[in-house]
Amino acid sequence: MAVSLWKSLLQTTKSRLFLQRGVSLYNGVHGFEEEAIKKKLQQFGGGSINLSKEDHGIRVLTLNNPKQMNAFTGTMMLELQERVTELENWKDGKGLIIHGAENTFCSGSDLNAVRAMSSSEDGMNMCMFMQSTLTRLKRLPLISVAVVQGKALGGGAEFTTACDFRLMTPGSEIRFVHKQMGLVPGWGGAARLVQIVGSGVALKLLSGALKVDPERAVHLGLAEETLPSSDETRSLEEAQAWLNQYTKAPAEVIQAVKKVVTAGRELQLEAALWAEKDIFGTVWGGPANLQALAQSTKRK
């Protein structure tokens, strides 16, 4: 009896924690010194993370550092966390498109920052900082899609896996080049890649540092499809049209759909069921549900 009650309480706690916004993966117990790493990242400026509004409850997040193939500087890592927090608090959102400025996606980390933070402690703190930010991005109650133009290399390849879907333009590539730098993914990209393509394919992509073009990405299940255009403006329009087919519903319904799928992916079964029950309760009898029932009655 006591064991059963304890399990129920544990599952409830897990599901409720999962639904909280802004929850970091790491804290001081894990040796994570967030404020310390923020101060160090602030020293390496350049580039920006821009967030713009589009129609139909969709926003566009742009990685903007074209002089360095949109590599992440320290301040860009900090800005990404700020943009994710903003998106977590966006009540009317339904979708998110992520792309890189000037026809390339992202080449990973800015090497100037990497060289300056080469100690084990700094590396681990940066790893935990980016893992936490990208996990929060993945858990956003928005349907997200990465539009891969040009190259997505290293950390850029990892970033694409933090989105629900990936669309590629002609001539683009995704490549996990970490091995060539004497590293493995550290932003959560390996774990997410295994979820997307399976452990065998993930092992080949990581150990071989293989170039994945659009055709191969679609074949492996890493990308949904190849967009017709490689032009930046046109490909974003095509991506929005693609995303619109999955966001044709009120924001509260789309967000609920994303939440139950995320719960099913990340939680153990009982905790996922508790989470699904709680999310179901937020839309049952809600405006969209009542309107659909009224229209159904009229059609009869």
JSON list of C-alpha atoms in Angstrom, two decimals, residues 13-96:
[
{"chain": "A", "resi": 13, "resn": "THR", "atom": "CA", "xyz": [5.77, 14.83, -9.20]},
{"chain": "A", "resi": 14, "resn": "LYS", "atom": "CA", "xyz": [7.64, 13.81, -12.36]},
{"chain": "A", "resi": 15, "resn": "SER", "atom": "CA", "xyz": [4.77, 14.76, -14.66]},
{"chain": "A", "resi": 16, "resn": "ARG", "atom": "CA", "xyz": [4.24, 18.13, -12.95]},
{"chain": "A", "resi": 17, "resn": "LEU", "atom": "CA", "xyz": [7.94, 18.97, -12.98]},
{"chain": "A", "resi": 18, "resn": "PHE", "atom": "CA", "xyz": [8.01, 18.06, -16.65]},
{"chain": "A", "resi": 19, "resn": "LEU", "atom": "CA", "xyz": [5.26, 20.58, -17.41]},
{"chain": "A", "resi": 20, "resn": "GLN", "atom": "CA", "xyz": [7.00, 23.47, -15.65]},
{"chain": "A", "resi": 21, "resn": "ARG", "atom": "CA", "xyz": [8.58, 26.14, -17.82]},
{"chain": "A", "resi": 22, "resn": "GLY", "atom": "CA", "xyz": [12.21, 27.17, -17.61]},
{"chain": "A", "resi": 23, "resn": "VAL", "atom": "CA", "xyz": [13.38, 24.06, -15.74]},
{"chain": "A", "resi": 24, "resn": "SER", "atom": "CA", "xyz": [17.13, 23.54, -16.13]},
{"chain": "A", "resi": 25, "resn": "LEU", "atom": "CA", "xyz": [18.62, 20.08, -16.51]},
{"chain": "A", "resi": 26, "resn": "TYR", "atom": "CA", "xyz": [21.44, 20.88, -14.13]},
{"chain": "A", "resi": 27, "resn": "ASN", "atom": "CA", "xyz": [22.06, 22.74, -10.88]},
{"chain": "A", "resi": 28, "resn": "GLY", "atom": "CA", "xyz": [24.75, 23.09, -8.23]},
{"chain": "A", "resi": 29, "resn": "VAL", "atom": "CA", "xyz": [24.34, 19.45, -7.22]},
{"chain": "A", "resi": 30, "resn": "HIS", "atom": "CA", "xyz": [25.72, 18.50, -10.64]},
{"chain": "A", "resi": 31, "resn": "GLY", "atom": "CA", "xyz": [28.62, 20.94, -10.28]},
{"chain": "A", "resi": 32, "resn": "PHE", "atom": "CA", "xyz": [26.94, 23.35, -12.69]},
{"chain": "A", "resi": 33, "resn": "GLU", "atom": "CA", "xyz": [27.95, 26.97, -12.08]},
{"chain": "A", "resi": 34, "resn": "GLU", "atom": "CA", "xyz": [25.55, 28.81, -14.37]},
{"chain": "A", "resi": 35, "resn": "GLU", "atom": "CA", "xyz": [26.41, 32.35, -13.34]},
{"chain": "A", "resi": 36, "resn": "ALA", "atom": "CA", "xyz": [30.13, 31.65, -13.65]},
{"chain": "A", "resi": 37, "resn": "ILE", "atom": "CA", "xyz": [29.82, 30.29, -17.18]},
{"chain": "A", "resi": 38, "resn": "LYS", "atom": "CA", "xyz": [27.52, 33.17, -18.18]},
{"chain": "A", "resi": 39, "resn": "LYS", "atom": "CA", "xyz": [30.20, 35.68, -17.14]},
{"chain": "A", "resi": 40, "resn": "LYS", "atom": "CA", "xyz": [32.78, 33.84, -19.24]},
{"chain": "A", "resi": 41, "resn": "LEU", "atom": "CA", "xyz": [30.51, 33.54, -22.25]},
{"chain": "A", "resi": 42, "resn": "GLN", "atom": "CA", "xyz": [29.79, 37.26, -22.09]},
{"chain": "A", "resi": 43, "resn": "GLN", "atom": "CA", "xyz": [33.45, 37.92, -22.90]},
{"chain": "A", "resi": 44, "resn": "PHE", "atom": "CA", "xyz": [33.11, 36.44, -26.40]},
{"chain": "A", "resi": 45, "resn": "GLY", "atom": "CA", "xyz": [30.82, 38.69, -28.39]},
{"chain": "A", "resi": 46, "resn": "GLY", "atom": "CA", "xyz": [29.62, 38.84, -31.96]},
{"chain": "A", "resi": 47, "resn": "GLY", "atom": "CA", "xyz": [26.55, 37.75, -33.86]},
{"chain": "A", "resi": 48, "resn": "SER", "atom": "CA", "xyz": [23.02, 37.62, -32.54]},
{"chain": "A", "resi": 49, "resn": "ILE", "atom": "CA", "xyz": [19.96, 35.42, -32.13]},
{"chain": "A", "resi": 50, "resn": "ASN", "atom": "CA", "xyz": [17.00, 37.17, -33.69]},
{"chain": "A", "resi": 51, "resn": "LEU", "atom": "CA", "xyz": [13.35, 36.32, -33.18]},
{"chain": "A", "resi": 52, "resn": "SER", "atom": "CA", "xyz": [10.67, 37.67, -35.52]},
{"chain": "A", "resi": 53, "resn": "LYS", "atom": "CA", "xyz": [6.93, 37.25, -35.67]},
{"chain": "A", "resi": 54, "resn": "GLU", "atom": "CA", "xyz": [5.18, 35.72, -38.65]},
{"chain": "A", "resi": 55, "resn": "ASP", "atom": "CA", "xyz": [1.54, 35.01, -39.44]},
{"chain": "A", "resi": 56, "resn": "HIS", "atom": "CA", "xyz": [-0.57, 32.16, -38.06]},
{"chain": "A", "resi": 57, "resn": "GLY", "atom": "CA", "xyz": [1.14, 31.87, -34.67]},
{"chain": "A", "resi": 58, "resn": "ILE", "atom": "CA", "xyz": [4.57, 31.09, -36.10]},
{"chain": "A", "resi": 59, "resn": "ARG", "atom": "CA", "xyz": [7.86, 32.79, -35.24]},
{"chain": "A", "resi": 60, "resn": "VAL", "atom": "CA", "xyz": [11.23, 32.64, -36.96]},
{"chain": "A", "resi": 61, "resn": "LEU", "atom": "CA", "xyz": [14.48, 32.33, -34.98]},
{"chain": "A", "resi": 62, "resn": "THR", "atom": "CA", "xyz": [17.58, 33.34, -36.94]},
{"chain": "A", "resi": 63, "resn": "LEU", "atom": "CA", "xyz": [21.17, 32.41, -36.12]},
{"chain": "A", "resi": 64, "resn": "ASN", "atom": "CA", "xyz": [22.94, 35.56, -37.25]},
{"chain": "A", "resi": 65, "resn": "ASN", "atom": "CA", "xyz": [26.73, 35.48, -37.47]},
{"chain": "A", "resi": 66, "resn": "PRO", "atom": "CA", "xyz": [27.35, 35.06, -41.21]},
{"chain": "A", "resi": 67, "resn": "LYS", "atom": "CA", "xyz": [31.02, 36.10, -41.09]},
{"chain": "A", "resi": 68, "resn": "GLN", "atom": "CA", "xyz": [31.70, 32.88, -39.16]},
{"chain": "A", "resi": 69, "resn": "MET", "atom": "CA", "xyz": [29.10, 30.67, -40.88]},
{"chain": "A", "resi": 70, "resn": "ASN", "atom": "CA", "xyz": [26.72, 31.48, -38.01]},
{"chain": "A", "resi": 71, "resn": "ALA", "atom": "CA", "xyz": [28.99, 29.86, -35.42]},
{"chain": "A", "resi": 72, "resn": "PHE", "atom": "CA", "xyz": [27.86, 30.34, -31.83]},
{"chain": "A", "resi": 73, "resn": "THR", "atom": "CA", "xyz": [29.78, 33.01, -29.96]},
{"chain": "A", "resi": 74, "resn": "GLY", "atom": "CA", "xyz": [29.47, 33.24, -26.18]},
{"chain": "A", "resi": 75, "resn": "THR", "atom": "CA", "xyz": [26.93, 36.05, -26.33]},
{"chain": "A", "resi": 76, "resn": "MET", "atom": "CA", "xyz": [24.88, 34.13, -28.88]},
{"chain": "A", "resi": 77, "resn": "MET", "atom": "CA", "xyz": [24.64, 31.22, -26.42]},
{"chain": "A", "resi": 78, "resn": "LEU", "atom": "CA", "xyz": [23.35, 33.66, -23.81]},
{"chain": "A", "resi": 79, "resn": "GLU", "atom": "CA", "xyz": [20.89, 35.22, -26.26]},
{"chain": "A", "resi": 80, "resn": "LEU", "atom": "CA", "xyz": [19.61, 31.80, -27.26]},
{"chain": "A", "resi": 81, "resn": "GLN", "atom": "CA", "xyz": [18.69, 31.10, -23.64]},
{"chain": "A", "resi": 82, "resn": "GLU", "atom": "CA", "xyz": [16.85, 34.45, -23.51]},
{"chain": "A", "resi": 83, "resn": "ARG", "atom": "CA", "xyz": [14.95, 33.72, -26.72]},
{"chain": "A", "resi": 84, "resn": "VAL", "atom": "CA", "xyz": [13.94, 30.28, -25.41]},
{"chain": "A", "resi": 85, "resn": "THR", "atom": "CA", "xyz": [12.63, 31.86, -22.22]},
{"chain": "A", "resi": 86, "resn": "GLU", "atom": "CA", "xyz": [10.64, 34.31, -24.34]},
{"chain": "A", "resi": 87, "resn": "LEU", "atom": "CA", "xyz": [9.17, 31.47, -26.38]},
{"chain": "A", "resi": 88, "resn": "GLU", "atom": "CA", "xyz": [8.28, 29.51, -23.22]},
{"chain": "A", "resi": 89, "resn": "ASN", "atom": "CA", "xyz": [6.13, 32.48, -22.17]},
{"chain": "A", "resi": 90, "resn": "TRP", "atom": "CA", "xyz": [4.48, 32.93, -25.57]},
{"chain": "A", "resi": 91, "resn": "LYS", "atom": "CA", "xyz": [0.87, 32.00, -24.85]},
{"chain": "A", "resi": 92, "resn": "ASP", "atom": "CA", "xyz": [-0.45, 32.24, -28.41]},
{"chain": "A", "resi": 93, "resn": "GLY", "atom": "CA", "xyz": [2.34, 30.41, -30.19]},
{"chain": "A", "resi": 94, "resn": "LYS", "atom": "CA", "xyz": [1.96, 27.36, -32.38]},
{"chain": "A", "resi": 95, "resn": "GLY", "atom": "CA", "xyz": [5.12, 26.96, -34.45]},
{"chain": "A", "resi": 96, "resn": "LEU", "atom": "CA", "xyz": [8.78, 27.90, -34.69]}
]
